[in-house]
Amino acid sequence: MLSIDHNQLSHPMLERLKRYFVLFILFLLSNQIAIAQEDVNYDEANIPNYSLPAILKTADGLPVESINEWKYIRRPEIIDMFAEHVYGELPRSFDSIEFRTIRENSNAIDGNGTAKEIDIIVTRNGNSLPIRLNLLISNKIQKPVPVTLLLNHRGPDNMDITRQIKQDFWPAETLIERGYAAAVFDVEDVADDDPETYTEDILSTLYPEQIDRPNGTQALSAWAWGAMRVMDYLETDDDIDQNKSILVGHSRGGKAALWAGANDERWAIVVANESGAVGAALSKRRFGETVKIINNGFPYWFTPNFEKFNDKEDALPFDQHMLISTIAPRGVYITAAEEDLWADPRGMYLSLLHASEVWKKIYGLSVPLYDRMPPINNPTDNPYAAYHIRNGEHDLKLYDWIQFLNFADRHFHINRSD
Ligand code: GCU
């Protein structure tokens, strides 16, 4: 048996041994990472055979043919499945909601706009929680105006109402110039984007009973709830045409935007920018980020029930095309970026293509989408269910926003030369 007398080991020898040990651990770790990366499929040829659950068939197997069957039977069935298995319940009840204008500056953006900062204060069982809404409206256009709301998960620099900090993530100047009010709130006002503290806002304050439920509200549902409360405010603002409202979310925010749009038909258009896994992308393709990877990385976004589908996408009784379909006949805009394979650009396109069945068959609208994806930087041009894939990386860019506004102009029949 090998025995080492530590006293016999010289200091340099010990150092060398230590170094070998560290190198050995690093080697093991890098192997682990390599294995994890290999596990992610980026090859169309390796997509398993899968079949998508039918959108237009009820849980009892009956065909869905009329608007009423869709609206009152199938659509609610689909939303219930997503609440039960994916995002968790979206709480509806509260005792009161109050809107407090904290500041109003009618000389914002060199006199071109009015900036409003509003606290939306929601109270339930004696506990209250404020959400801060930043809103910019052009001074040069007839009111009421259509509105865009961004669910912002990227901190204060991306929602600066003073416009000292300007980022393309929230290009307020462009939005108001195009005649759209620019609204934004920080999702962290309703639930932190953090596994340790996400329960500290609406969950512990307003809805503590949700925290331990297997289908309870988690962060994405909380963010969707926040967007609904902002809509409660927008309905009261005479400067806003709340019938022309566009909810925009990027990536994780895009997942929440789709879920908000499913639950709240007051949003006329829902934009999910590069929303990827458990947003617009089809889970059953297992391309890029999978159910297991996202559940492991971001367990606090989804309800505990969703873990049952780790590595079991085949067992899902739904897929994300069904979530998109709940937005019909309103407008939906799905985007991808060429380099963002993690979010599965084709999986998002196919999801929209399958969802478009509802616009076409139930509502009789023309949505010309085909199996072949539109080329890079060539947005589709129908006004109901749109898609683009932009060149470049994962982000929300000015290019994306401009396409959303073009789509909204088409959807709302706004002619900018009027
Ligand atoms: C991670 C996560 C994605 C998410 C993205 C984002 O990459 O895996 O699901 O969409 O973050 O929000 O930017």
Coordinates of C-alpha atoms and ligand atoms in Angstrom, one line a residue:
M1 CA 0.0 0.0 0.0
L2 CA 1.3 3.4 -0.9
S3 CA 1.7 5.6 2.1
I4 CA 3.0 9.1 2.0
D5 CA 4.8 10.6 4.9
H6 CA 3.8 14.3 4.6
N7 CA 7.0 15.3 6.4
Q8 CA 9.0 13.7 3.7
L9 CA 7.3 15.8 1.0
S10 CA 9.2 18.9 0.2
H11 CA 7.3 22.1 -0.2
P12 CA 7.7 22.4 -4.0
M13 CA 6.5 18.8 -4.3
L14 CA 3.3 19.6 -2.3
E15 CA 2.7 22.6 -4.5
R16 CA 3.1 20.5 -7.6
L17 CA 0.6 17.9 -6.3
K18 CA -1.8 20.6 -5.5
R19 CA -1.5 21.9 -9.0
Y20 CA -2.1 18.5 -10.5
F21 CA -5.2 18.1 -8.3
V22 CA -6.6 21.4 -9.5
L23 CA -5.8 20.6 -13.1
F24 CA -7.5 17.2 -12.7
I25 CA -10.7 18.9 -11.2
L26 CA -10.7 21.4 -14.1
F27 CA -10.4 18.6 -16.6
L28 CA -13.4 16.8 -15.0
L29 CA -15.4 20.0 -15.0
S30 CA -14.7 20.9 -18.6
N31 CA -15.7 17.4 -19.6
Q32 CA -19.0 17.8 -17.8
I33 CA -19.5 21.1 -19.7
A34 CA -18.7 19.5 -23.0
I35 CA -21.2 16.7 -22.2
A36 CA -23.8 19.3 -21.3
Q37 CA -23.2 21.2 -24.6
E38 CA -23.3 18.0 -26.6
D39 CA -26.7 17.3 -25.1
V40 CA -28.1 20.4 -26.8
N41 CA -29.3 19.6 -30.2
Y42 CA -28.7 22.2 -32.9
D43 CA -29.1 19.9 -35.9
E44 CA -32.5 19.6 -37.7
A45 CA -31.5 16.0 -38.7
N46 CA -31.5 15.0 -35.0
I47 CA -35.0 16.2 -34.2
P48 CA -37.0 13.2 -33.0
N49 CA -40.3 12.2 -34.7
Y50 CA -43.0 14.1 -32.9
S51 CA -46.7 14.7 -33.3
L52 CA -48.3 17.9 -32.2
P53 CA -51.6 17.8 -30.3
A54 CA -54.5 19.2 -32.4
I55 CA -55.5 22.7 -31.6
L56 CA -59.0 22.3 -33.0
K57 CA -60.1 19.2 -31.1
T58 CA -61.5 19.4 -27.6
A59 CA -60.2 17.3 -24.7
D60 CA -63.2 15.0 -25.4
G61 CA -62.0 14.5 -29.0
L62 CA -64.8 16.7 -30.6
P63 CA -63.9 18.8 -33.6
V64 CA -63.9 22.6 -33.0
E65 CA -65.5 24.4 -35.9
S66 CA -67.3 27.5 -34.8
I67 CA -66.2 30.7 -33.1
N68 CA -68.3 29.8 -30.1
E69 CA -66.8 26.3 -29.7
W70 CA -63.4 27.9 -29.9
K71 CA -64.1 30.8 -27.5
Y72 CA -66.1 28.9 -24.9
I73 CA -64.7 25.4 -25.0
R74 CA -61.4 24.8 -26.6
R75 CA -59.6 28.1 -25.9
P76 CA -60.3 27.9 -22.1
E77 CA -59.3 24.3 -22.1
I78 CA -55.9 25.3 -23.6
I79 CA -55.4 28.1 -21.1
D80 CA -56.2 25.8 -18.2
M81 CA -53.6 23.3 -19.4
F82 CA -50.9 25.9 -19.5
A83 CA -51.9 27.2 -16.0
E84 CA -52.0 23.8 -14.5
H85 CA -48.8 22.4 -16.1
V86 CA -46.5 25.3 -17.1
Y87 CA -46.9 28.8 -15.8
G88 CA -49.2 28.3 -12.8
E89 CA -52.3 30.1 -11.9
L90 CA -52.7 33.7 -12.7
P91 CA -54.4 35.3 -9.8
R92 CA -57.4 37.4 -10.6
S93 CA -58.7 38.8 -7.3
F94 CA -57.7 41.8 -5.4
D95 CA -59.6 44.3 -3.2
S96 CA -58.6 47.6 -4.8
I97 CA -56.4 49.3 -7.3
E98 CA -55.3 52.9 -7.2
F99 CA -53.4 55.0 -9.7
R100 CA -51.2 57.7 -8.3
T101 CA -49.4 60.2 -10.6
I102 CA -46.0 60.7 -9.1
R103 CA -44.6 63.1 -11.7
E104 CA -45.8 64.6 -14.9
N105 CA -43.6 66.6 -17.2
S106 CA -45.2 68.1 -20.3
N107 CA -41.9 69.3 -21.6
A108 CA -40.1 65.9 -22.0
I109 CA -37.9 65.0 -25.0
D110 CA -37.2 68.7 -25.9
G111 CA -40.9 69.6 -25.6
N112 CA -41.9 66.8 -27.9
G113 CA -43.5 64.6 -25.4
T114 CA -45.2 64.3 -22.0
A115 CA -43.7 62.0 -19.4
K116 CA -45.8 60.5 -16.7
E117 CA -44.7 58.4 -13.8
I118 CA -47.6 56.5 -12.2
D119 CA -47.7 54.2 -9.2
I120 CA -50.3 51.4 -9.7
I121 CA -51.1 50.3 -6.2
V122 CA -52.8 47.0 -5.7
T123 CA -54.3 46.0 -2.4
R124 CA -55.5 42.6 -1.1
N125 CA -56.3 41.5 2.4
G126 CA -54.9 44.8 3.8
N127 CA -51.5 44.4 2.0
S128 CA -50.5 46.7 -0.9
L129 CA -47.9 46.6 -3.6
P130 CA -46.9 49.4 -6.0
I131 CA -45.9 48.9 -9.7
R132 CA -44.2 51.9 -11.2
L133 CA -45.3 52.7 -14.8
N134 CA -43.2 55.0 -17.0
L135 CA -45.2 56.5 -19.9
L136 CA -44.2 58.9 -22.7
I137 CA -46.8 60.3 -25.1
S138 CA -46.1 62.6 -28.0
N139 CA -47.3 66.2 -27.7
K140 CA -47.7 66.5 -31.4
I141 CA -50.4 64.1 -32.2
Q142 CA -54.1 63.9 -31.7
K143 CA -55.2 61.9 -28.7
P144 CA -56.0 59.2 -27.8
V145 CA -53.0 57.3 -29.2
P146 CA -52.2 53.6 -29.5
V147 CA -49.8 52.3 -26.9
T148 CA -46.9 49.9 -26.6
L149 CA -46.0 48.4 -23.2
L150 CA -42.7 46.7 -22.7
L151 CA -42.2 44.2 -19.9
N152 CA -38.7 45.2 -18.9
H153 CA -36.5 42.6 -17.3
R154 CA -33.3 44.4 -18.0
G155 CA -33.2 47.0 -15.2
P156 CA -33.6 50.8 -14.9
D157 CA -31.2 51.7 -17.8
N158 CA -33.7 50.3 -20.2
M159 CA -36.7 52.3 -19.0
D160 CA -35.3 55.8 -18.3
I161 CA -38.2 58.2 -18.3
T162 CA -35.8 61.2 -18.2
R163 CA -34.2 60.0 -21.4
Q164 CA -30.7 60.7 -20.1
I165 CA -30.0 57.0 -20.8
K166 CA -31.3 55.8 -24.2
Q167 CA -31.2 52.2 -25.3
D168 CA -32.7 50.5 -28.3
F169 CA -34.3 48.0 -25.9
W170 CA -36.9 50.7 -25.2
P171 CA -36.6 53.3 -28.0
A172 CA -39.2 55.7 -26.6
E173 CA -38.3 58.6 -29.1
T174 CA -38.9 56.4 -32.1
L175 CA -42.1 55.0 -30.7
I176 CA -43.7 58.4 -30.0
E177 CA -42.5 59.7 -33.3
R178 CA -44.4 56.9 -34.9
G179 CA -47.5 58.0 -33.0
Y180 CA -47.5 55.2 -30.3
A181 CA -47.3 56.0 -26.6
A182 CA -44.3 54.3 -25.0
A183 CA -45.0 52.5 -21.7
V184 CA -42.7 50.3 -19.7
F185 CA -42.6 48.7 -16.2
D186 CA -39.9 46.7 -14.4
V187 CA -41.0 43.1 -13.9
E188 CA -39.0 43.1 -10.7
D189 CA -41.7 45.3 -9.2
V190 CA -44.0 42.2 -9.2
A191 CA -41.5 39.3 -8.9
D192 CA -37.7 39.4 -8.9
D193 CA -36.0 37.5 -11.6
D194 CA -34.1 35.6 -9.0
P195 CA -34.7 32.1 -7.6
E196 CA -34.0 33.3 -4.0
T197 CA -36.2 36.4 -3.9
Y198 CA -38.9 36.0 -6.6
T199 CA -41.6 35.4 -3.9
E200 CA -40.8 38.7 -2.1
D201 CA -43.1 41.0 -4.1
I202 CA -46.7 40.1 -5.1
L203 CA -46.4 36.5 -4.0
S204 CA -45.7 37.1 -0.3
T205 CA -47.5 40.4 -0.1
L206 CA -50.7 39.7 -2.1
Y207 CA -51.0 36.0 -2.9
P208 CA -49.1 34.0 -0.2
E209 CA -51.4 31.0 -0.7
Q210 CA -49.9 30.5 -4.2
I211 CA -46.4 29.9 -3.1
D212 CA -46.4 26.2 -2.3
R213 CA -49.0 25.0 -4.7
P214 CA -47.9 22.5 -7.4
N215 CA -49.7 24.7 -9.9
G216 CA -49.1 28.0 -8.1
T217 CA -48.1 31.4 -9.5
Q218 CA -44.5 31.7 -10.4
A219 CA -42.4 34.5 -11.8
L220 CA -43.7 34.5 -15.4
S221 CA -47.3 34.4 -14.3
A222 CA -46.5 37.2 -11.8
W223 CA -45.0 39.3 -14.7
A224 CA -48.1 38.7 -16.8
W225 CA -50.2 39.8 -13.9
G226 CA -48.2 43.0 -13.7
A227 CA -49.0 43.7 -17.4
M228 CA -52.7 43.2 -16.7
R229 CA -52.5 45.8 -13.9
V230 CA -50.8 48.2 -16.2
M231 CA -53.7 47.7 -18.7
D232 CA -56.1 48.5 -15.8
Y233 CA -54.4 51.8 -15.6
L234 CA -54.3 52.4 -19.4
E235 CA -58.0 51.9 -19.6
T236 CA -58.4 55.0 -17.4
D237 CA -56.0 57.3 -19.3
D238 CA -57.8 59.5 -21.8
D239 CA -54.7 60.0 -23.8
I240 CA -54.5 56.3 -24.6
D241 CA -56.6 54.3 -27.1
Q242 CA -56.5 51.1 -25.1
N243 CA -58.2 49.3 -27.9
K244 CA -54.9 49.7 -29.8
S245 CA -52.6 48.3 -27.2
I246 CA -49.4 46.3 -27.9
L247 CA -47.7 44.2 -25.3
V248 CA -44.0 43.5 -26.0
G249 CA -41.6 41.2 -24.3
H250 CA -38.1 40.0 -25.1
S251 CA -37.0 36.5 -24.4
R252 CA -38.1 35.6 -20.9
G253 CA -40.3 38.7 -21.2
G254 CA -41.7 37.3 -24.4
K255 CA -42.7 34.1 -22.7
A256 CA -44.6 36.3 -20.1
A257 CA -46.1 38.4 -22.8
L258 CA -47.6 35.4 -24.6
W259 CA -49.0 34.2 -21.3
A260 CA -50.4 37.6 -20.5
G261 CA -52.0 37.8 -24.0
A262 CA -53.6 34.4 -23.5
N263 CA -55.2 35.5 -20.3
D264 CA -56.1 39.0 -21.1
E265 CA -57.9 39.8 -24.3
R266 CA -57.5 43.5 -23.8
W267 CA -54.1 43.3 -25.5
A268 CA -54.8 43.8 -29.2
I269 CA -51.3 42.7 -30.3
V270 CA -48.8 40.5 -28.5
V271 CA -45.2 40.6 -29.5
A272 CA -42.9 37.8 -28.3
N273 CA -39.3 38.7 -29.3
E274 CA -37.0 35.7 -29.4
S275 CA -39.0 34.1 -26.7
G276 CA -37.6 30.6 -27.4
A277 CA -38.2 27.6 -25.1
V278 CA -41.6 27.6 -23.4
G279 CA -42.3 30.9 -25.2
A280 CA -43.1 30.5 -28.9
A281 CA -40.8 27.5 -29.7
L282 CA -42.2 24.0 -30.0
S283 CA -41.0 21.9 -27.1
K284 CA -41.4 18.6 -28.8
R285 CA -38.7 19.5 -31.4
R286 CA -36.1 19.4 -28.6
F287 CA -34.0 21.8 -30.5
G288 CA -31.8 24.2 -28.5
E289 CA -33.0 24.8 -25.0
T290 CA -35.2 21.9 -23.8
V291 CA -37.8 21.6 -21.1
K292 CA -35.3 20.0 -18.7
I293 CA -32.6 22.6 -19.3
I294 CA -35.0 25.5 -18.7
N295 CA -36.6 23.8 -15.6
N296 CA -33.1 23.3 -14.2
G297 CA -31.9 26.8 -15.0
F298 CA -35.0 28.7 -14.1
P299 CA -37.2 26.6 -11.9
Y300 CA -38.9 29.7 -10.4
W301 CA -40.4 30.7 -13.8
F302 CA -42.6 27.6 -14.0
T303 CA -44.9 25.8 -11.8
P304 CA -43.5 22.7 -10.1
N305 CA -45.9 20.5 -12.1
F306 CA -43.8 21.4 -15.2
E307 CA -40.8 19.3 -14.0
K308 CA -42.8 16.2 -14.8
F309 CA -42.0 16.8 -18.4
N310 CA -38.2 17.0 -18.1
D311 CA -36.9 14.7 -20.9
K312 CA -40.6 13.8 -21.6
E313 CA -41.7 16.2 -24.2
D314 CA -43.6 13.4 -25.9
A315 CA -45.9 13.2 -22.9
L316 CA -46.9 16.9 -23.1
P317 CA -50.6 17.0 -23.9
F318 CA -50.0 20.4 -25.6
D319 CA -47.2 22.4 -27.2
Q320 CA -46.5 26.1 -27.6
H321 CA -48.4 26.5 -30.9
M322 CA -51.5 26.2 -28.7
L323 CA -50.4 29.0 -26.5
I324 CA -50.0 31.3 -29.6
S325 CA -53.3 30.2 -30.9
T326 CA -55.2 31.6 -27.9
I327 CA -54.3 35.1 -29.1
A328 CA -56.5 34.7 -32.2
P329 CA -58.0 36.7 -33.8
R330 CA -55.9 39.5 -32.3
G331 CA -52.4 40.2 -33.6
V332 CA -49.4 38.2 -32.7
Y333 CA -45.8 38.8 -33.7
I334 CA -43.1 36.2 -33.2
T335 CA -39.4 36.9 -33.9
A336 CA -36.1 35.1 -34.0
A337 CA -32.5 36.0 -34.5
E338 CA -30.2 34.1 -36.9
E339 CA -27.5 33.4 -34.4
D340 CA -29.9 32.6 -31.5
L341 CA -30.2 28.9 -32.1
W342 CA -30.8 28.4 -28.4
A343 CA -34.3 29.8 -28.9
D344 CA -35.0 27.6 -32.0
P345 CA -35.9 30.1 -34.8
R346 CA -37.5 27.4 -36.9
G347 CA -39.4 25.9 -33.9
M348 CA -40.9 29.3 -33.3
Y349 CA -41.9 29.7 -36.9
L350 CA -43.5 26.3 -37.1
S351 CA -45.4 27.0 -33.9
L352 CA -46.8 30.2 -35.4
L353 CA -47.6 28.4 -38.6
H354 CA -49.6 25.7 -36.8
A355 CA -51.3 28.3 -34.6
S356 CA -52.4 30.2 -37.6
E357 CA -55.0 27.5 -38.2
V358 CA -57.3 29.3 -35.8
W359 CA -57.1 32.7 -37.6
K360 CA -57.7 30.9 -40.8
K361 CA -60.3 28.2 -40.0
I362 CA -62.2 29.7 -37.1
Y363 CA -62.0 33.4 -38.1
G364 CA -61.8 33.1 -41.9
L365 CA -58.8 35.4 -42.0
S366 CA -56.1 35.2 -44.6
V367 CA -52.7 34.3 -43.1
P368 CA -50.4 33.2 -45.9
L369 CA -47.6 31.4 -44.1
Y370 CA -45.9 28.3 -45.6
D371 CA -43.6 25.6 -44.5
R372 CA -40.6 27.4 -45.8
M373 CA -39.4 30.1 -43.4
P374 CA -39.2 33.7 -44.6
P375 CA -35.6 34.8 -45.4
I376 CA -33.5 36.7 -43.0
N377 CA -34.6 40.4 -42.5
N378 CA -37.8 39.8 -44.5
P379 CA -40.8 40.1 -42.2
T380 CA -44.0 38.4 -43.3
D381 CA -46.6 40.9 -44.3
N382 CA -50.0 39.6 -43.1
P383 CA -51.6 41.8 -40.4
Y384 CA -52.5 38.9 -38.0
A385 CA -49.8 36.4 -37.3
A386 CA -46.4 37.7 -38.2
Y387 CA -42.8 36.5 -38.0
H388 CA -39.3 37.8 -38.8
I389 CA -35.9 36.4 -38.3
R390 CA -33.3 39.1 -38.1
N391 CA -29.6 38.7 -38.7
G392 CA -27.4 38.9 -35.6
E393 CA -27.6 37.8 -32.0
H394 CA -30.2 37.5 -29.3
D395 CA -31.4 40.9 -28.4
L396 CA -34.3 43.4 -28.8
K397 CA -33.1 45.9 -31.4
L398 CA -34.4 49.0 -33.1
Y399 CA -34.9 46.9 -36.2
D400 CA -37.3 44.6 -34.3
W401 CA -39.3 47.5 -32.9
I402 CA -39.7 49.1 -36.3
Q403 CA -41.1 45.9 -37.7
F404 CA -43.6 45.7 -34.7
L405 CA -44.8 49.2 -35.5
N406 CA -45.2 48.4 -39.2
F407 CA -47.2 45.4 -38.2
A408 CA -49.3 47.4 -35.8
D409 CA -49.9 50.0 -38.4
R410 CA -51.2 47.3 -40.7
H411 CA -53.2 45.6 -38.0
F412 CA -54.9 48.8 -36.9
H413 CA -55.2 50.2 -40.4
I414 CA -53.1 53.2 -39.5
N415 CA -51.9 55.1 -42.5
R416 CA -49.0 57.2 -41.5
S417 CA -49.3 59.6 -44.4
D418 CA -52.8 60.6 -43.0
Ligands
GCU1 C1 -31.8 32.3 -21.0 C2 -32.9 31.2 -21.0 C3 -33.9 31.5 -22.1 C4 -34.4 33.0 -22.0 C5 -33.2 33.9 -22.0 C6 -33.5 35.4 -21.8 O1 -31.0 32.1 -22.1 O2 -32.3 30.0 -21.1 O3 -35.0 30.7 -22.0 O4 -35.3 33.2 -23.0 O5 -32.3 33.6 -21.0 O6 -34.5 35.7 -21.2 O7 -32.7 36.2 -22.4

